[in-house]
Backbone as a ProteinNet text record, in pm:
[ID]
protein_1_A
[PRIMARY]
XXXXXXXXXXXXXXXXXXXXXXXXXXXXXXXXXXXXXXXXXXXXXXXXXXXXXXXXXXXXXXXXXXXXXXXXXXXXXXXXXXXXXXXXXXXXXXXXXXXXXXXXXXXXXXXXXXXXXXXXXXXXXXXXXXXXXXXXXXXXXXXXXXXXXXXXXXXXXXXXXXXXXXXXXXXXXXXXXXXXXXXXXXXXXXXXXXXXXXXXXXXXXXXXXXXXXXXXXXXXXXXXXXXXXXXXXXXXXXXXXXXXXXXXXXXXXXX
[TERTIARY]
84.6	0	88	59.5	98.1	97.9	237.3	250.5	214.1	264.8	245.3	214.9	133.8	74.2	-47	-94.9	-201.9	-281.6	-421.6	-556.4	-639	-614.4	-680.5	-804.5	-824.3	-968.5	-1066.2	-1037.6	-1086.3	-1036.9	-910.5	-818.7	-829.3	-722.2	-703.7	-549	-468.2	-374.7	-358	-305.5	-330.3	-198.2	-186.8	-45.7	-109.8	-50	-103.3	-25.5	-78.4	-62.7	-15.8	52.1	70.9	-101.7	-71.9	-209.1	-310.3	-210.2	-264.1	-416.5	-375.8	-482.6	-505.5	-569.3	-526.6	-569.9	-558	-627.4	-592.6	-745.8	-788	-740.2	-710.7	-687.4	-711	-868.6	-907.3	-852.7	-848.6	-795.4	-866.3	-1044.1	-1120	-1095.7	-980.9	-1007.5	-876.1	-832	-784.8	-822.9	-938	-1089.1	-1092	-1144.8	-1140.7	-1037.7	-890.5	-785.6	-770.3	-794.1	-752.9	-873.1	-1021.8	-1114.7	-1092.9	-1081.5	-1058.7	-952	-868.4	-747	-776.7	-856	-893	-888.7	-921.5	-942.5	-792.2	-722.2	-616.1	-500.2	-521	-420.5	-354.2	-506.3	-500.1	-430.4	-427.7	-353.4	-215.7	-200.3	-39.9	-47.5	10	26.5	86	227.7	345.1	222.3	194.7	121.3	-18.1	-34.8	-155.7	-152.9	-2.9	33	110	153.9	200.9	99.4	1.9	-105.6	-234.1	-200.3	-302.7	-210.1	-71.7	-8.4	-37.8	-27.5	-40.3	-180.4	-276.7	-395	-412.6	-351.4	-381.4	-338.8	-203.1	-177.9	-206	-277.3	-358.4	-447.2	-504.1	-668.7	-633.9	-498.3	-496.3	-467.2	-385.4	-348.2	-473.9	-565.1	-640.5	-795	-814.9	-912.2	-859	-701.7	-649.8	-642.2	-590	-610.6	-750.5	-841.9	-980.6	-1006.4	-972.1	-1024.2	-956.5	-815.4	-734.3	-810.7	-865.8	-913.6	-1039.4	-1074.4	-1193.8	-1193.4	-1101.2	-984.7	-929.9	-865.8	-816	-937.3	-1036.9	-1174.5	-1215.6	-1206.8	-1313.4	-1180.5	-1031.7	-1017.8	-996.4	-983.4	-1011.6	-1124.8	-1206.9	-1332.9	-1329.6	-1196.8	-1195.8	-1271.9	-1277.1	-1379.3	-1218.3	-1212.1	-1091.4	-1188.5	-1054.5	-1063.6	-1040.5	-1140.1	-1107.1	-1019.3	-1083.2	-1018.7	-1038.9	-923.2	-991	-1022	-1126.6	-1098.8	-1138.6	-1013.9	-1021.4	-1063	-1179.8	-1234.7	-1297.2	-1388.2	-1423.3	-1473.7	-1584.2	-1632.4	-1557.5	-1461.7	-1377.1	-1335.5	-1419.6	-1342.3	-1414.3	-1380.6	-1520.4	-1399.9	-1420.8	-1357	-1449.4	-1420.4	-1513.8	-1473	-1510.9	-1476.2	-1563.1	-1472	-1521	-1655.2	-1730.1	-1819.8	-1859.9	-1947.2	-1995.6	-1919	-1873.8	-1866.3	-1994.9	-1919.3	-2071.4	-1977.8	-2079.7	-2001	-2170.4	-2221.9	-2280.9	-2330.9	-2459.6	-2496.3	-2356.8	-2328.5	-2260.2	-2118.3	-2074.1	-1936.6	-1941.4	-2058.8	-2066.7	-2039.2	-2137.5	-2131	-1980	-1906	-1770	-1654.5	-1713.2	-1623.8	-1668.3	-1770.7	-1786	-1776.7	-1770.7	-1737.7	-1585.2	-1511.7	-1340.2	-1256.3	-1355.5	-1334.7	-1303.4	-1459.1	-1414.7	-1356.3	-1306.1	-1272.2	-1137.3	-1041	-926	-883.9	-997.4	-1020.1	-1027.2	-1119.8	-1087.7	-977.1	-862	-762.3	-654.1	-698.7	-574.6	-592.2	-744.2	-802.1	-698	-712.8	-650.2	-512.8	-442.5	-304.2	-272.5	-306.7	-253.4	-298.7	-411.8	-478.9	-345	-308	-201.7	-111.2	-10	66.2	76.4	-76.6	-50.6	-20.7	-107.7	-69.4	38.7	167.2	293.6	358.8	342.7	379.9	320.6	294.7	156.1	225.3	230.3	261.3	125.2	143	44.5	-33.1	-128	-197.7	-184.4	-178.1	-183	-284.4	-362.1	-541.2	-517.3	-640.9	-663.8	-671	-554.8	-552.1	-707.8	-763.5	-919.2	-936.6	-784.9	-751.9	-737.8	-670.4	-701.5	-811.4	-797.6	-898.6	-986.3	-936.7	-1011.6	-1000.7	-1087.3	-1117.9	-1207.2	-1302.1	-1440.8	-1438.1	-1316.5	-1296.1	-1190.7	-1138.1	-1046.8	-926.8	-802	-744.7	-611	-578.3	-462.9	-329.8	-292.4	-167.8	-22	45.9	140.7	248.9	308.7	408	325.8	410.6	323.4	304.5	419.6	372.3	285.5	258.9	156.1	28.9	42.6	-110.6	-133.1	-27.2	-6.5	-92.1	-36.7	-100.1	-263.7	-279.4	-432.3	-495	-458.4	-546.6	-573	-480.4	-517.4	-582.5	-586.6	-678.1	-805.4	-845.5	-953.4	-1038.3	-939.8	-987.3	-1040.4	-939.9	-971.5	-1081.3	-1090.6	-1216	-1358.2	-1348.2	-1487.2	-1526.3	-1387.2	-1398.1	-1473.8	-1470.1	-1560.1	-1672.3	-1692.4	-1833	-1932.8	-1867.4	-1940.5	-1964.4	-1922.6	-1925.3	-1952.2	-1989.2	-2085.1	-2185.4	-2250.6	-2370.7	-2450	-2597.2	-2690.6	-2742.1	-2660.7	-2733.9	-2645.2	-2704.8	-2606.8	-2579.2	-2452.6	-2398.6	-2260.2	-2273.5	-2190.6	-2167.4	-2051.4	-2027.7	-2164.9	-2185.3	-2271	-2398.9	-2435.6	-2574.2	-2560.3	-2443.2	-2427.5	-2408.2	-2395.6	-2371.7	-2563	-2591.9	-2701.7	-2795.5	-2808.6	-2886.3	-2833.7	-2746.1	-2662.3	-2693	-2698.7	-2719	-2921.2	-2997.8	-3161.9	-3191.3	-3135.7	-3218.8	-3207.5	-3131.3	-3193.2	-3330	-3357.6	-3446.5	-3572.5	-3569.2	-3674.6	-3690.7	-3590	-3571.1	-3494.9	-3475.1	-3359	-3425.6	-3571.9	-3643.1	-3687.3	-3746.4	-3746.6	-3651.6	-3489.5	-3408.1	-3323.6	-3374.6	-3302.4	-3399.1	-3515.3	-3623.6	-3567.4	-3572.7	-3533.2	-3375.6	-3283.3	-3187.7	-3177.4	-3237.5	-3357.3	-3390.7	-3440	-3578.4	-3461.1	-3367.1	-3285.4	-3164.1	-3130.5	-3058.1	-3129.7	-3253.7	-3315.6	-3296.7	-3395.5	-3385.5	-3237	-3112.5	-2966.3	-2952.2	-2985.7	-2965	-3005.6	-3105	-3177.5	-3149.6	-3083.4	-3082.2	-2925.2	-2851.4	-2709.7	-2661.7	-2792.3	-2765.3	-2779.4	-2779.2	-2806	-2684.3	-2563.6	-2394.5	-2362.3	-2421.8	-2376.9	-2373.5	-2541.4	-2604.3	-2507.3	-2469.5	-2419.8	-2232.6	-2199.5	-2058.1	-2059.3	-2143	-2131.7	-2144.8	-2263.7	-2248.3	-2103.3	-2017.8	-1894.1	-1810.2	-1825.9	-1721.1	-1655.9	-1703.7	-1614.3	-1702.7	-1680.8	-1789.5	-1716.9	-1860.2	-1856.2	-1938	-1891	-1988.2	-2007.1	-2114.1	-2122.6	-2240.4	-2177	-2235.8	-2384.2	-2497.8	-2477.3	-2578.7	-2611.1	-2694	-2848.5	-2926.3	-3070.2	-3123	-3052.4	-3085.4	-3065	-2948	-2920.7	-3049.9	-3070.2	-3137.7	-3290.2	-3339.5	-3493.3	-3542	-3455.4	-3457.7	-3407.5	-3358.7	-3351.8	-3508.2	-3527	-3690.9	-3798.4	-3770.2	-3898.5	-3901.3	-3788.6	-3785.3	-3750.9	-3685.4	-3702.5	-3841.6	-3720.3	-3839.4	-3883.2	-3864.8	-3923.8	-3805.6	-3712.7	-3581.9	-3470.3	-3390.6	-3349	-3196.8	-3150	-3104.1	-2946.4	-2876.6	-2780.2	-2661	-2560	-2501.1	-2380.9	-2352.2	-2302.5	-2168.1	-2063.8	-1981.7	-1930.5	-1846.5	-1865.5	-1748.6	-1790.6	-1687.5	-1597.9
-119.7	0	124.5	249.7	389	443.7	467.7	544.8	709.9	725	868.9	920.3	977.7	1061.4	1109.1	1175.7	1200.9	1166.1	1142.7	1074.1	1161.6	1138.2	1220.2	1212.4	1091.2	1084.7	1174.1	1166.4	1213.2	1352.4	1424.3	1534.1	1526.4	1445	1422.4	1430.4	1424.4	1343.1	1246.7	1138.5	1008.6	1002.6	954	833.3	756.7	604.9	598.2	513.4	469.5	528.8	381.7	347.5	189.6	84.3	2	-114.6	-59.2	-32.6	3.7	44.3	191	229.4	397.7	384.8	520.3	652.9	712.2	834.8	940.8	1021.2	1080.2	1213.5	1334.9	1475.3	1561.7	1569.5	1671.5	1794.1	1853.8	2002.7	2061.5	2056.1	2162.7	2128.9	2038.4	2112.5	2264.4	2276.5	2406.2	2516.4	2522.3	2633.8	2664.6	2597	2642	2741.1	2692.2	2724	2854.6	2882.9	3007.5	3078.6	3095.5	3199.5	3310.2	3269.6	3384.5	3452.5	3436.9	3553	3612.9	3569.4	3651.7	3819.5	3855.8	4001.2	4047.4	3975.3	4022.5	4020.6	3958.3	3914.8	4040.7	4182.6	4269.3	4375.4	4391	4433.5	4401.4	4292.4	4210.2	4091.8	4051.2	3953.3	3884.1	3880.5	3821.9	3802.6	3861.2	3842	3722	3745.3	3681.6	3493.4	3532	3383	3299.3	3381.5	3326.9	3298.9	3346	3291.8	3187.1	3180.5	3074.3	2959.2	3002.6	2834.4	2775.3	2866.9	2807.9	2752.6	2848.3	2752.7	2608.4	2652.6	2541.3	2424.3	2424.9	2311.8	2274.1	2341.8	2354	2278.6	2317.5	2259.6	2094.6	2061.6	1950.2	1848.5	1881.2	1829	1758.3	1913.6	1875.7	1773.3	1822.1	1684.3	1573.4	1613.9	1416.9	1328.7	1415.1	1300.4	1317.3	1362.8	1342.3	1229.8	1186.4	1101	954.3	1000.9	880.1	786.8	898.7	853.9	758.6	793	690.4	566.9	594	476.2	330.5	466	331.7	307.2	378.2	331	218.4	181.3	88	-5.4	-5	-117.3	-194.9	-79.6	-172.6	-261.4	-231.6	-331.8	-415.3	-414.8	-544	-483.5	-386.5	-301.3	-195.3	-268.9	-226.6	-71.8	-42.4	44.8	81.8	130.4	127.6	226.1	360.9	465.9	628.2	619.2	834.9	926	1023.5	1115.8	1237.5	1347.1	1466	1584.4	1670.8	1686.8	1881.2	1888.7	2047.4	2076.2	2005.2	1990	1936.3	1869.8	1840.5	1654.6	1586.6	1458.9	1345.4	1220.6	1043	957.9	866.1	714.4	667.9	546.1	449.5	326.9	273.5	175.5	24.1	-39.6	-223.8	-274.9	-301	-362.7	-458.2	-516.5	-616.4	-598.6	-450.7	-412.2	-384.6	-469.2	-485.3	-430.8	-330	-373.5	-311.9	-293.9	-298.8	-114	-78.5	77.4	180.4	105	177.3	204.8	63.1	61.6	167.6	169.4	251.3	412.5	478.7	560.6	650.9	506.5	531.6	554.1	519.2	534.6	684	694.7	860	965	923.8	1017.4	1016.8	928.3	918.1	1103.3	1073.7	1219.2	1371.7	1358.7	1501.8	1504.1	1340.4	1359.3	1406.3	1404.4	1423.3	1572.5	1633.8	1790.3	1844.9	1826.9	1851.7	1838.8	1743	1717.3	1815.8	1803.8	1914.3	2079	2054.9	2230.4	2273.4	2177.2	2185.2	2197.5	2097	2123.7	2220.5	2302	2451.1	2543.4	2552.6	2642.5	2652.9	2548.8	2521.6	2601.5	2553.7	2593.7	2742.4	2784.8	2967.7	3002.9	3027.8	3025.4	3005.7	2896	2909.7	3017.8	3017.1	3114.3	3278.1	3317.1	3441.4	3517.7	3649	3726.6	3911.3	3997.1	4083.8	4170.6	4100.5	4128.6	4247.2	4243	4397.5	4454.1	4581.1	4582.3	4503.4	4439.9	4373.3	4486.2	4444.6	4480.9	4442.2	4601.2	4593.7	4518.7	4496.7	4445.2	4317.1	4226.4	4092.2	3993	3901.2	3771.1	3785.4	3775.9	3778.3	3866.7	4017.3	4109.9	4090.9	4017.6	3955.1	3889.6	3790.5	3735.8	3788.4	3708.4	3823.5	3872.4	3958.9	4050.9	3906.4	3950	3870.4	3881.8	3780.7	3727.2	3832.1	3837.7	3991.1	3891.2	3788.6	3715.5	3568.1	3565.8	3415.9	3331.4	3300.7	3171.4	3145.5	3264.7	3274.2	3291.5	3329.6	3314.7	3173.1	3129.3	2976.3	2905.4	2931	2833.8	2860.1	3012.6	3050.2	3003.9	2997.5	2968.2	2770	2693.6	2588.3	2567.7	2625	2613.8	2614.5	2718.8	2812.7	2698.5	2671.7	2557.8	2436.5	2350.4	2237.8	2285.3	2371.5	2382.2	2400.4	2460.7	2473.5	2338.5	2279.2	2148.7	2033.3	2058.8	1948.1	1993.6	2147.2	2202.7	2126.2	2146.5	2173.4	1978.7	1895.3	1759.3	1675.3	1762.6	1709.2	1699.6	1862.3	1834.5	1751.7	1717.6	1658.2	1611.9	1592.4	1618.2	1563.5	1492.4	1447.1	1567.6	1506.8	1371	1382.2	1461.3	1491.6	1383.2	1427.1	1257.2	1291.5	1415.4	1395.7	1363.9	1332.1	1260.7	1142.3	1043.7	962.2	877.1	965.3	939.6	905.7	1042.9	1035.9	951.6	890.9	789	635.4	675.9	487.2	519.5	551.1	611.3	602.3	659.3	641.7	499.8	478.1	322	233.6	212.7	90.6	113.4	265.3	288.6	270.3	394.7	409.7	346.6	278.6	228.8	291.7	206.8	299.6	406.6	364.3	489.8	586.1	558.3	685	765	680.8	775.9	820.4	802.2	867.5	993.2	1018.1	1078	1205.2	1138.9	1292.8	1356.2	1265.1	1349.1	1441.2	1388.6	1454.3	1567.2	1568.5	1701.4	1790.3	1732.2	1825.9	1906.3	1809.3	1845.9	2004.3	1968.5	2072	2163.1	2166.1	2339	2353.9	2261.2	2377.3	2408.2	2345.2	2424.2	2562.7	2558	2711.4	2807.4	2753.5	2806.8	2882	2850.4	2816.2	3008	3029.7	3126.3	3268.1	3223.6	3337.4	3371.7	3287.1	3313.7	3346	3260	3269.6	3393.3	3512.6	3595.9	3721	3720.5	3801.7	3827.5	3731.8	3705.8	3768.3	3703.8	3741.4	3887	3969.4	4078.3	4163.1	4137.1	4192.1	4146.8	4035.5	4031.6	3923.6	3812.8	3705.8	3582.1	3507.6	3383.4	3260.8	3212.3	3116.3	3006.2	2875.3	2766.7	2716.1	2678.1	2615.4	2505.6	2322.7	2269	2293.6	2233.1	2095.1	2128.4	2085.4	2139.4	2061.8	2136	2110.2	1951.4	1936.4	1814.1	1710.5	1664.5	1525.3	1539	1596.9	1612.8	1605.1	1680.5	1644	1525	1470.5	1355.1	1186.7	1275.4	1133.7	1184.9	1310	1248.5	1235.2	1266.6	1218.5	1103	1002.8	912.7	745.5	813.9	682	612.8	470.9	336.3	325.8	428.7	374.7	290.5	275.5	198.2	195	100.4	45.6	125.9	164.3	262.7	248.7	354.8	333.8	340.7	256.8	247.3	342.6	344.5	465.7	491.9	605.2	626	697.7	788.1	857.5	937.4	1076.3	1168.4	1259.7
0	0	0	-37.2	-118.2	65.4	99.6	215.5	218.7	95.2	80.2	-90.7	-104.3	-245.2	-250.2	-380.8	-420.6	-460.4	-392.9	-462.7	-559.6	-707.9	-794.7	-816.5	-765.9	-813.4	-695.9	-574.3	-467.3	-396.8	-542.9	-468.7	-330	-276.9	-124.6	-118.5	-58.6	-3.7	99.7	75.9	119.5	202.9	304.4	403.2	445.1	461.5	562.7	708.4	814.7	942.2	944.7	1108.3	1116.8	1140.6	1081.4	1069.9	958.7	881.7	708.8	722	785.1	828.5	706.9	574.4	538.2	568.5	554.9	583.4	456.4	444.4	312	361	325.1	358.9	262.6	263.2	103.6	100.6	1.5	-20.8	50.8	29.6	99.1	300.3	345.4	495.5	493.5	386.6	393.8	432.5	357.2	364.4	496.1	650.5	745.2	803.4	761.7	809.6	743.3	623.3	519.1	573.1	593.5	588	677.5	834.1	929.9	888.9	762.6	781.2	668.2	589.3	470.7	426.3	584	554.1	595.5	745.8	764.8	583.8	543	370.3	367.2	346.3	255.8	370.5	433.9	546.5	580.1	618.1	708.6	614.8	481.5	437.1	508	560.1	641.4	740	806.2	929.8	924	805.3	783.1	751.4	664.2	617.4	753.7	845.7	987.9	1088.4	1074.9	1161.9	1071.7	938.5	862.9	898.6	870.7	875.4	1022.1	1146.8	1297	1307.7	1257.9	1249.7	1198.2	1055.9	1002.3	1085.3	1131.7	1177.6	1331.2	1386.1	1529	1467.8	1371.9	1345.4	1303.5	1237.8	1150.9	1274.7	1360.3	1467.2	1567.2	1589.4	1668.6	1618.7	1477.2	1421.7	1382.8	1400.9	1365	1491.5	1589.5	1743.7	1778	1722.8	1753.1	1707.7	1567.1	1493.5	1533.1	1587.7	1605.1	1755.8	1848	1966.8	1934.7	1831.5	1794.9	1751.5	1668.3	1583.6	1764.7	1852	1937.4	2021.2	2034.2	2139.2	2075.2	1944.3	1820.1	1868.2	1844.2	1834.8	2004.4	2094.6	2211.1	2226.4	2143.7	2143.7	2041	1954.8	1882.6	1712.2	1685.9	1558.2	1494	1385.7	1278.9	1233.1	1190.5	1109.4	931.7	831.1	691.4	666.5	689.9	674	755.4	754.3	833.5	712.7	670.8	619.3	674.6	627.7	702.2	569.2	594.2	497.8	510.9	450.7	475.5	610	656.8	762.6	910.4	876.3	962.3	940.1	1015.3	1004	1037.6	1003.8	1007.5	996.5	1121.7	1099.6	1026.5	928.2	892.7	949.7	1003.7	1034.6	968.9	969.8	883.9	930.6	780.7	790	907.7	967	1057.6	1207.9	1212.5	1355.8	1436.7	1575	1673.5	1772.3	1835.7	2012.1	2085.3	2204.5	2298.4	2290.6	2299.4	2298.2	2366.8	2545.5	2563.7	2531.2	2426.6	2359.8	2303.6	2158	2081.6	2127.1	2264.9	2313.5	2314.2	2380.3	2443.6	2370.5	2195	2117.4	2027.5	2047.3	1995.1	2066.2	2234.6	2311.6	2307.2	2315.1	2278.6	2216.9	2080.2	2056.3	2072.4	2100.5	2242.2	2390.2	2402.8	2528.4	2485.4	2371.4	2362.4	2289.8	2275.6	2241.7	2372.8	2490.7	2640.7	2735.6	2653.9	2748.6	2679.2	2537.3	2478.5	2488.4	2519.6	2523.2	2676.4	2769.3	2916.4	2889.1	2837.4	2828.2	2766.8	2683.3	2565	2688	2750.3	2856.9	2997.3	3003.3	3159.3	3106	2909.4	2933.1	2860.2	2826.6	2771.6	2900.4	3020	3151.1	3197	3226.5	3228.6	3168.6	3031	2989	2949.6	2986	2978.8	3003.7	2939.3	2998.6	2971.4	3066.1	3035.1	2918.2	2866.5	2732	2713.6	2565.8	2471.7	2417.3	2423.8	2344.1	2211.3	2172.6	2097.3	1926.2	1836.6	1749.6	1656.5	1605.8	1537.6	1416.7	1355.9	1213.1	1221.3	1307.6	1326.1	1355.8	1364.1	1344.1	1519.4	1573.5	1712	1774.1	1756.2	1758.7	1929.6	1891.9	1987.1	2098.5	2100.8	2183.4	2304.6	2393	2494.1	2447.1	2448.8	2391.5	2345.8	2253	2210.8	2254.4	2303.2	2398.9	2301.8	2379.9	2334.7	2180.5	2262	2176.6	2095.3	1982.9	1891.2	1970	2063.5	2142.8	2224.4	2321.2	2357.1	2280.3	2166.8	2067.5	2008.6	1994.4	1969.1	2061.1	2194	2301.9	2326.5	2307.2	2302.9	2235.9	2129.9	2041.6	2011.4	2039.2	2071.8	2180.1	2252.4	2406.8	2334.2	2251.5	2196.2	2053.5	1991.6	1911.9	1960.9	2057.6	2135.3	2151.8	2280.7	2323.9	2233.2	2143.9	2051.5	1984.3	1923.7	1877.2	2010.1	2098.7	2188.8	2257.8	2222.3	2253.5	2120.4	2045.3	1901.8	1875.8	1898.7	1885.9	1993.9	2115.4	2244.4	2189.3	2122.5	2095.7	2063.6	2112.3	2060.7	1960.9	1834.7	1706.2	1616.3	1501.5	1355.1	1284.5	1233.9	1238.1	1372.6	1456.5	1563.2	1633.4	1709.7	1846.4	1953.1	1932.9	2041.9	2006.8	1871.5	1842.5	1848.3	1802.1	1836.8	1968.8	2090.7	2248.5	2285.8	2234.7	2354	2243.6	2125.9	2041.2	2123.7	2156.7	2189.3	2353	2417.4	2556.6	2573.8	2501.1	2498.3	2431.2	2358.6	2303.2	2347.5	2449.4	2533.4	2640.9	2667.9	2730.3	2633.2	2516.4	2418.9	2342.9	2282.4	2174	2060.7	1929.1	1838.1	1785.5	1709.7	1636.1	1732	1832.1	1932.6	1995.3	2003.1	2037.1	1919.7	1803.3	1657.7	1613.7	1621	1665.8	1756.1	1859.1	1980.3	1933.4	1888.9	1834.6	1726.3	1635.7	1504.4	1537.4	1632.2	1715.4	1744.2	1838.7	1913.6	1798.3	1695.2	1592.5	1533.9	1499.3	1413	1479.8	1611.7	1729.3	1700.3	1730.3	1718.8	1628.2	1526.7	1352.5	1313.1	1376.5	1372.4	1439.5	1604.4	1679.8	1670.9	1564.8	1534.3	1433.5	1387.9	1326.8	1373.2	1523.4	1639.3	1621.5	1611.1	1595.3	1433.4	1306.4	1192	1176.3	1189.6	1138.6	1150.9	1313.8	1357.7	1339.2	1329.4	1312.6	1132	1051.6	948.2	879.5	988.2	985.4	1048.8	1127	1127.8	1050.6	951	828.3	880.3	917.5	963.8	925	843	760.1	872.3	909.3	1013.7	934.2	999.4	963.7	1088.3	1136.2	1265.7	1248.1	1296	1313.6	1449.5	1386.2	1335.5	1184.5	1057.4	968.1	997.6	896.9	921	870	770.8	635.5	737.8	793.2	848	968.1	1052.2	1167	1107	1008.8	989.9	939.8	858.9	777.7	881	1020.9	1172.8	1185.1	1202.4	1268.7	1190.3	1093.3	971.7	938.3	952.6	853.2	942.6	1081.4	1185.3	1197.6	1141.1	1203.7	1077.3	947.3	813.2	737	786.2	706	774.4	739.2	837.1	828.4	995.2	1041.5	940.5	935.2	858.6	993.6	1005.3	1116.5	1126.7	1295.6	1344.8	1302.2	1273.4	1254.9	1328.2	1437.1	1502.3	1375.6	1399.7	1368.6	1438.6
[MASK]
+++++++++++++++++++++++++++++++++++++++++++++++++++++++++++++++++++++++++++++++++++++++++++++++++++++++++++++++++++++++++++++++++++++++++++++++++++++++++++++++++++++++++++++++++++++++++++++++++++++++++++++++++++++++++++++++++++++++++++++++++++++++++++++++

């Protein structure tokens, strides 16, 4: 198998990992990493291309040990893995056909995820803190204008801002709702009580209200010139509660 190259058919780039495990890396997870500096470009190029590259690789870092934590939760339970792909939206183990494990296996392997976005949000948080020193007003021309004032030296913006990512990355994939880890927790967590179509149903329900409820942040962010995408979307979530119990469930993946 191809350790390292380009998948043309799928514009990805491909390695892959030990236990010929590959993993896909489309062009479009660039997109996340490039948008917030968009406006800084026309301003601080240098500046702009030094804080897309730290993102970028904050972000690549932090959805690849997301994905990997899922990867080792599945195989402590004995459930291989096909492939990772890391993509616009962020990132999906697939894992091999005729994997079984128990509601709360399942649970434990989509919670895996964000548990390792919480431990890294903590560790970047301990060590901006070690190193911190007294903030500077927040320049009006940069990316995080909104949030608290930006740390004086890179490294310290370094460490902030992985604190800052981690952390959103396991707010945003707690949630309740598909195709998130956290629709997948609380679906594998209710169906042994309710059952599968009733607890694919309430995640459905709960999916939709955040979808809507989601553009309380899009609307407004977008009006100061900053294009946000924020899980979770409307399509996967109406189509769990419209359509549970009419066909037969398509099985879990955690992302």
């Amino acid at each position: 198998m191809q350790r390292f190259g380009w998948d043309r058919k799928n514009d990805a780039f491909v390695f892959t990992m030990t236990g010929n495990i590959p993993v896909h890396v489309s062009w479009t997870f660039a997109v996340p990493a490039a948008l917030p500096f968009l406006h800084e470009w026309s301003r601080r190029p240098q500046a702009a291309l030094t804080h897309t590259l730290i993102f970028a690789a904050l972000l690549f870092l932090s959805v690849f040990l997301h994905e990997l934590a899922h990867v080792w939760a599945a195989r402590r339970r004995g459930i291989g893995t096909q492939r990772i792909d890391l993509y616009l939206f962020g990132g999906i183990a697939w894992f091999k056909p005729g994997a079984a494990a128990s509601p709360y296996g399942w649970a434990w392997i989509a919670f895996a995820g964000p548990l390792v976005n919480i431990v890294l949000a903590a560790s970047f948080a301990a060590a901006y803190y070690l190193f911190a020193r007294p903030l500077l007003p927040v320049d009006p021309d940069g990316l995080f204008s909104s949030p608290p004032p930006r740390p004086d030296t890179l490294l310290e913006w370094t460490l902030w801002l992985g604190a800052l990512v981690n952390a959103v990355l396991a707010v945003l994939n707690l949630l309740p709702a598909y195709p998130l880890d956290g629709g997948a927790i609380a679906r594998h967590l209710l169906a042994p009580r309710f059952g599968p179509d009733t607890a694919t149903r309430i995640v459905g329900f709960c999916g939709v209200v955040l979808s809507i409820l989601r553009f309380a942040v899009i609307v407004p962010a977008a009006t100061a010139g900053i294009l946000l995408w924020i899980p979770p979307s409307f399509r996967p979530n109406w189509q769990a509660f419209r359509t549970a119990g009419k066909k037969k469930p398509v099985p879990q993946r955690p992302a």
